[in-house]
Amino acid sequence: MKITRLLLLIFVCAASNLFGQAPQAINYQGIARDLLGNPLSNQAVGLKLTIHSSFLTGPTVYQETFTVTTNQFGLYSVQIGRGAPTTGTFSAITWGTNSHFLEVAMDPTGGSNYIAAGTSELISVPYALYAETSGTGGPTGPAGATGLQGATGNDGATGSQGVAGPTGPSGDVGVQGVTGATGSTGSMGLTGATGATGLIGATGATGVTGATGPTGAGLLATYRWATFHTYDNATIGWAFGNDPSFFGGIPPSSWTDGNALAYQISPNKDVQRTLYQNKGYAKENAMMCNDVWECYSSTDGEVFTVLFRINNSTGSAINWTPSFYYSAYNPWSEMASITVNGANTWSSGASGNGAVTLSIPSGQVSTVIFVSTSGFPQSTGNLNARLCRLAFYNNSLVLPAGLSFVDDLDTATGGWSN
């Protein structure tokens, strides 16, 4: 099952006239938001609403589409049952037979490239539509008589303000006393004799030898890396409540269900430090990840990402052309990608290997990020085996003259190239 939460939707449904002629429609409101949670104000959006019978992914009994325009708060309103039907007839839905579930999909550009946003059960309100055929309701009881309102009491009188008392007279300032005379300075005492030198203390024990520090710059490629899964199958939910602050500023649902790319990672150094907790060292080549794992569905995915900080000490841009293996699977919205200083430099929707030429700007430290997701799912019965990989070959980590790896993420501030 594909669960997409690229856009957050909040909706309310209502039906009325339980004992009269029920209208063949259900009121529906929602708020359209972008990936960062900001409302899509005064914007045309496309909607596709689907009603399933029995369970979340049960048979489709009705489906329709709308094109609506949000207000300044991103709010829009439609009536389910009065859109453009694509499957079934709204009036033919048998509300009383089974549970029913509403699936919402949206195209934030107003077109028909819909992205699934979630499915929830219709609990009680729409079943007013079922009451139309389930029998005649009992008579309405008479309204009770309204009780008499008690009289309002009178306000009490405001008391008068008392008279302020007179201010007392200030006392006289006393006479300042005479300053006494300064005494004479006493004579300096004699210097005492130097004492004997004390005994030399015993030599202390030798301290423990400290850990060997990393090899100096120029000999090794220093990099930061992170790997994570996006969905918790045990609790049936996105990792850490789909909180983007743990995953480079991108929600887990976007990483493996929304075609997220490296350039969408936040430039904020604190957000980057939260994700890239691991440090690695390599020389000419490096096998960074080669993990075969099993998944229950397309919702979960494994992501591996590596961050390089590269200094160009010259006055001109220098090309670096790394050769690398990567993994991705576009049919499940999982991409491999590269960014240099926040630019959408390269991406692929399928696993493979090759070389990409990257331009490193002059006179600054640049941020270069590689991302691999997981490759083609191979069925193993009830599960799917998948491979997540990232490796550099052909001496790719030997940088051209003028470029050097910098390990400064712990102290760096500012945006991408600072």
XYZ file of C-alpha atoms in Angstrom:
418
model
C 0.000 0.000 0.000
C 1.362 3.395 -0.954
C 0.804 6.017 1.761
C 1.732 9.536 0.710
C 1.759 12.490 3.110
C 3.436 15.088 0.942
C 0.600 17.561 1.693
C -1.138 17.842 5.053
C -4.979 17.871 4.775
C -7.453 18.628 7.547
C -11.040 17.848 6.623
C -14.551 17.918 8.082
C -17.565 16.027 6.689
C -21.215 16.575 7.617
C -24.633 15.313 6.597
C -28.036 16.584 7.801
C -31.816 15.992 7.666
C -31.717 12.557 9.283
C -35.463 12.123 9.065
C -36.276 14.162 5.946
C -35.165 13.846 2.360
C -31.346 13.444 2.741
C -29.293 15.548 0.253
C -27.056 13.365 -1.950
C -23.867 15.172 -0.887
C -21.447 15.519 2.037
C -19.778 18.808 2.970
C -15.980 18.625 2.955
C -13.331 21.196 3.911
C -9.533 20.964 3.900
C -6.356 23.040 4.113
C -3.756 22.577 1.351
C -0.139 22.901 2.505
C 3.284 22.567 0.860
C 6.139 20.262 1.999
C 7.210 22.752 4.708
C 3.673 22.992 6.142
C 2.903 26.430 4.659
C -0.693 26.979 3.414
C -1.171 27.181 -0.379
C -3.026 30.513 -0.370
C -5.306 31.685 -3.220
C -4.208 28.805 -5.452
C -6.056 26.391 -7.719
C -5.632 22.749 -6.631
C -6.915 19.479 -8.112
C -8.706 16.951 -5.869
C -9.561 13.289 -6.350
C -11.873 11.800 -3.691
C -12.410 8.012 -3.525
C -14.821 6.089 -1.253
C -13.746 2.509 -0.437
C -16.008 -0.180 1.024
C -15.165 -2.491 3.968
C -11.486 -1.457 4.594
C -8.795 1.145 3.784
C -7.944 -0.315 0.379
C -11.300 -2.037 -0.216
C -13.343 -1.920 -3.433
C -13.923 1.548 -4.891
C -17.677 2.263 -4.811
C -17.425 5.908 -5.872
C -14.766 8.323 -7.175
C -14.945 11.932 -8.357
C -12.653 14.908 -9.086
C -12.751 18.649 -8.373
C -10.748 21.759 -9.262
C -11.054 24.340 -6.453
C -9.323 27.563 -5.398
C -8.091 28.029 -1.820
C -8.628 31.221 0.193
C -5.895 33.272 1.870
C -5.555 30.599 4.591
C -5.246 27.685 2.126
C -8.860 26.594 2.965
C -11.135 25.086 0.324
C -14.664 23.572 0.449
C -16.412 20.996 -1.768
C -19.507 18.764 -1.574
C -18.728 15.064 -1.990
C -21.227 13.674 -4.471
C -21.382 16.832 -6.620
C -17.988 16.639 -8.349
C -17.134 15.083 -11.707
C -17.718 11.303 -11.198
C -15.125 8.902 -12.609
C -16.370 5.687 -10.927
C -19.807 4.708 -9.587
C -22.882 6.739 -8.600
C -23.014 8.564 -5.277
C -26.709 7.841 -4.718
C -26.086 4.102 -5.220
C -23.694 3.773 -2.233
C -25.149 1.321 0.343
C -24.054 3.140 3.491
C -25.637 0.676 5.921
C -24.028 -2.504 4.541
C -20.314 -2.054 5.366
C -17.805 0.439 6.811
C -16.711 3.107 4.302
C -13.377 4.919 3.971
C -12.523 8.240 2.263
C -9.213 8.490 0.350
C -7.970 11.986 -0.549
C -5.460 12.780 -3.312
C -4.316 16.235 -4.474
C -2.468 17.972 -7.295
C -1.189 21.282 -5.800
C -0.798 22.735 -9.324
C -4.514 22.370 -10.110
C -3.958 19.554 -12.621
C -4.671 15.829 -12.482
C -1.279 14.495 -11.311
C -2.773 13.514 -7.985
C -0.651 12.616 -4.955
C -2.252 10.458 -2.265
C -2.587 12.334 1.045
C -4.274 9.782 3.327
C -7.312 7.579 3.980
C -9.670 7.673 6.994
C -12.886 5.954 8.024
C -16.251 7.699 7.651
C -17.556 7.161 11.176
C -21.122 8.490 11.659
C -22.123 11.663 9.827
C -22.517 10.329 6.243
C -24.881 7.637 7.478
C -27.676 10.204 7.450
C -27.779 9.152 3.809
C -28.535 5.591 4.926
C -31.349 6.799 7.193
C -33.271 7.827 4.074
C -33.919 4.171 3.222
C -33.640 2.486 6.634
C -37.168 3.323 7.847
C -39.311 6.169 9.131
C -38.091 7.844 12.331
C -40.329 8.357 15.360
C -42.266 11.620 15.887
C -40.455 14.621 17.299
C -41.400 15.334 20.911
C -42.860 18.742 21.902
C -40.432 21.473 22.921
C -40.397 22.289 26.610
C -41.538 25.722 27.836
C -38.841 28.351 28.313
C -38.386 29.331 31.956
C -38.797 32.928 33.143
C -35.699 35.062 33.335
C -34.994 36.438 36.779
C -34.889 40.195 37.338
C -31.519 41.927 37.333
C -30.615 43.416 40.709
C -29.797 47.146 41.151
C -26.164 48.278 41.207
C -24.960 49.438 44.604
C -24.006 53.120 45.095
C -20.347 54.086 44.670
C -18.803 55.360 47.887
C -17.200 58.833 48.010
C -13.423 59.223 47.910
C -11.802 60.202 51.163
C -9.827 63.461 51.598
C -6.037 63.135 51.245
C -4.164 64.055 54.426
C -1.550 66.889 54.461
C 2.125 66.147 53.810
C 4.287 66.549 56.890
C 7.244 69.032 56.955
C 10.781 67.833 56.015
C 13.247 67.649 58.880
C 16.439 69.822 59.044
C 19.686 68.441 57.563
C 22.230 67.770 60.261
C 25.675 69.479 60.369
C 28.539 67.520 58.717
C 31.236 66.535 61.109
C 34.923 67.610 60.778
C 37.265 65.233 58.895
C 39.963 63.882 61.173
C 43.697 64.329 60.419
C 45.581 61.596 58.470
C 48.031 59.662 60.617
C 51.748 59.351 59.699
C 53.013 56.309 57.746
C 54.840 53.794 59.838
C 58.391 52.663 59.024
C 58.946 49.472 56.863
C 59.848 46.390 58.781
C 62.998 44.300 58.147
C 62.914 41.552 55.488
C 62.879 38.129 57.049
C 65.514 35.467 56.274
C 64.927 33.080 53.319
C 63.676 29.712 54.460
C 65.350 26.411 53.568
C 64.358 24.714 50.236
C 61.778 21.995 50.756
C 62.216 18.379 49.698
C 61.450 17.425 46.058
C 58.232 15.475 45.827
C 57.991 11.999 44.327
C 57.489 11.746 40.537
C 53.837 11.111 39.615
C 52.670 8.094 37.623
C 52.761 8.363 33.815
C 49.374 9.285 32.373
C 47.425 7.113 29.942
C 48.389 7.594 26.306
C 45.672 9.532 24.438
C 43.813 8.131 21.436
C 45.486 8.524 18.044
C 44.002 11.468 16.167
C 42.774 11.228 12.562
C 45.272 11.488 9.720
C 45.864 15.087 8.601
C 44.034 16.738 5.697
C 45.202 15.778 2.219
C 45.853 12.117 3.051
C 42.266 10.983 3.685
C 38.812 11.921 2.411
C 36.862 12.920 5.530
C 33.087 12.699 5.171
C 29.870 12.626 7.211
C 27.215 9.956 6.605
C 23.766 8.785 7.735
C 21.454 5.853 7.000
C 17.831 5.414 8.069
C 14.499 3.702 7.410
C 11.430 5.885 6.923
C 8.505 3.776 8.188
C 7.897 1.900 11.462
C 6.017 -1.287 10.566
C 5.662 -2.190 14.255
C 3.583 0.890 15.133
C 2.252 1.457 11.561
C 3.482 5.032 11.176
C 6.198 7.217 9.670
C 9.442 7.341 11.659
C 9.478 9.921 14.505
C 5.981 11.090 13.620
C 7.141 12.133 10.094
C 9.167 14.962 11.724
C 11.463 16.506 9.045
C 13.885 17.994 11.607
C 15.494 14.553 12.167
C 15.942 13.831 8.430
C 17.699 16.890 6.963
C 14.534 19.017 6.845
C 12.651 16.491 4.652
C 9.792 14.341 6.062
C 10.419 10.565 5.936
C 7.290 10.173 3.777
C 8.889 12.409 1.109
C 12.181 10.489 1.126
C 10.566 7.154 0.138
C 7.095 8.094 -1.131
C 7.621 11.564 -2.599
C 10.720 11.595 -4.890
C 12.754 13.738 -2.433
C 16.150 14.901 -3.782
C 19.434 15.958 -2.134
C 19.024 19.656 -3.009
C 15.896 19.792 -0.798
C 17.995 19.146 2.331
C 18.048 22.233 4.576
C 21.155 24.477 4.265
C 20.938 25.137 8.022
C 24.060 23.664 9.637
C 22.203 22.652 12.838
C 19.713 20.610 10.765
C 22.609 19.000 8.845
C 24.456 18.174 12.067
C 21.311 16.465 13.431
C 21.246 14.090 10.426
C 24.963 13.542 9.708
C 26.104 12.130 13.070
C 28.642 9.622 11.679
C 32.146 10.399 10.414
C 34.162 8.327 7.931
C 37.650 8.356 6.416
C 38.738 6.982 3.056
C 41.664 7.173 0.667
C 41.302 6.679 -3.090
C 38.071 4.591 -3.034
C 35.331 3.701 -0.546
C 32.494 1.174 -0.176
C 30.178 3.139 2.102
C 26.951 1.088 1.994
C 25.876 -2.276 0.537
C 22.837 -3.418 2.549
C 20.295 -6.065 1.468
C 17.093 -5.851 3.536
C 13.469 -7.053 3.398
C 10.392 -4.821 3.367
C 6.670 -5.415 3.909
C 5.471 -2.838 1.353
C 6.523 0.135 -0.731
C 5.844 2.505 2.173
C 9.100 1.735 4.007
C 12.463 2.495 2.443
C 16.163 2.671 3.381
C 18.138 5.842 2.582
C 21.950 6.270 2.670
C 23.478 9.723 2.303
C 27.022 11.144 2.516
C 28.126 14.796 2.941
C 31.520 16.171 1.807
C 32.904 19.625 2.655
C 35.386 20.620 -0.112
C 37.610 23.720 -0.162
C 38.675 25.355 -3.451
C 41.717 27.496 -2.601
C 42.136 28.854 -6.153
C 40.550 31.748 -8.024
C 38.708 29.543 -10.529
C 36.065 26.813 -10.391
C 37.507 23.258 -10.553
C 35.731 20.179 -11.945
C 35.638 16.979 -9.848
C 34.349 13.862 -11.654
C 33.633 11.042 -9.161
C 32.689 7.516 -10.336
C 30.189 5.805 -8.040
C 27.582 3.037 -7.623
C 24.098 4.035 -6.464
C 20.571 2.596 -5.969
C 17.045 3.963 -6.605
C 13.565 2.841 -7.685
C 11.400 5.542 -9.276
C 8.166 3.407 -9.491
C 8.083 3.625 -5.672
C 9.075 7.362 -5.675
C 12.636 6.734 -4.393
C 15.464 8.655 -6.140
C 19.267 8.820 -6.141
C 20.603 12.389 -6.340
C 23.504 14.864 -5.879
C 23.557 18.514 -4.817
C 26.417 21.046 -4.850
C 25.597 23.980 -2.547
C 21.822 23.380 -2.811
C 21.641 23.095 -6.625
C 19.665 20.243 -8.233
C 22.874 18.872 -9.778
C 21.967 15.255 -10.745
C 19.285 12.603 -10.090
C 18.305 9.104 -11.237
C 15.253 6.884 -10.718
C 17.052 3.550 -11.256
C 20.074 1.769 -9.762
C 23.364 1.919 -11.669
C 26.894 3.320 -11.742
C 28.789 5.968 -13.684
C 30.645 9.272 -13.447
C 29.233 12.780 -12.923
C 31.234 16.014 -13.370
C 30.718 18.467 -10.492
C 31.861 22.116 -10.615
C 33.338 23.248 -7.257
C 33.198 27.095 -6.966
C 36.407 29.082 -6.372
C 37.612 30.645 -3.134
C 35.209 28.958 -0.709
C 34.215 25.765 1.130
C 31.351 23.988 -0.665
C 28.885 21.326 0.519
C 28.454 18.256 -1.750
C 25.804 15.657 -0.813
C 25.140 12.222 -2.400
C 21.879 10.291 -1.711
C 21.026 6.650 -2.509
C 17.636 5.065 -1.769
C 16.830 1.358 -2.335
C 16.674 -0.546 -5.613
C 14.217 -2.902 -7.368
C 12.136 -5.069 -4.948
C 12.682 -8.811 -5.477
C 9.821 -10.903 -4.050
C 10.836 -13.523 -1.440
C 7.318 -14.712 -0.604
C 5.497 -12.399 1.773
C 8.390 -9.864 1.749
C 10.487 -8.006 -0.836
C 14.299 -8.071 -0.801
C 15.921 -4.723 -1.697
C 19.510 -3.393 -1.980
C 20.711 0.018 -0.747
C 24.243 0.888 -1.904
C 26.763 3.718 -2.398
C 30.434 3.245 -3.329
C 33.208 5.319 -5.006
C 35.732 3.784 -7.412
C 38.370 4.741 -10.074
C 40.318 6.658 -7.371
C 37.439 9.155 -7.264
C 38.291 10.393 -3.762
C 41.678 11.743 -4.920
C 40.682 15.369 -5.537
C 42.161 17.507 -8.347
C 44.917 20.000 -7.422
C 43.472 23.043 -5.671
C 40.703 21.060 -3.931
C 40.871 19.511 -0.452
C 38.446 17.839 1.962
C 37.578 19.888 5.070
C 36.153 18.453 8.311
C 34.400 21.557 9.697
C 30.697 20.598 9.973
C 30.904 20.719 13.800
C 31.758 24.450 13.746
C 30.483 25.695 10.351
C 27.695 28.287 10.310
C 25.537 29.960 7.654
C 24.233 28.514 4.405
C 25.397 25.961 1.872
C 28.806 27.399 0.902
C 29.884 28.805 4.304
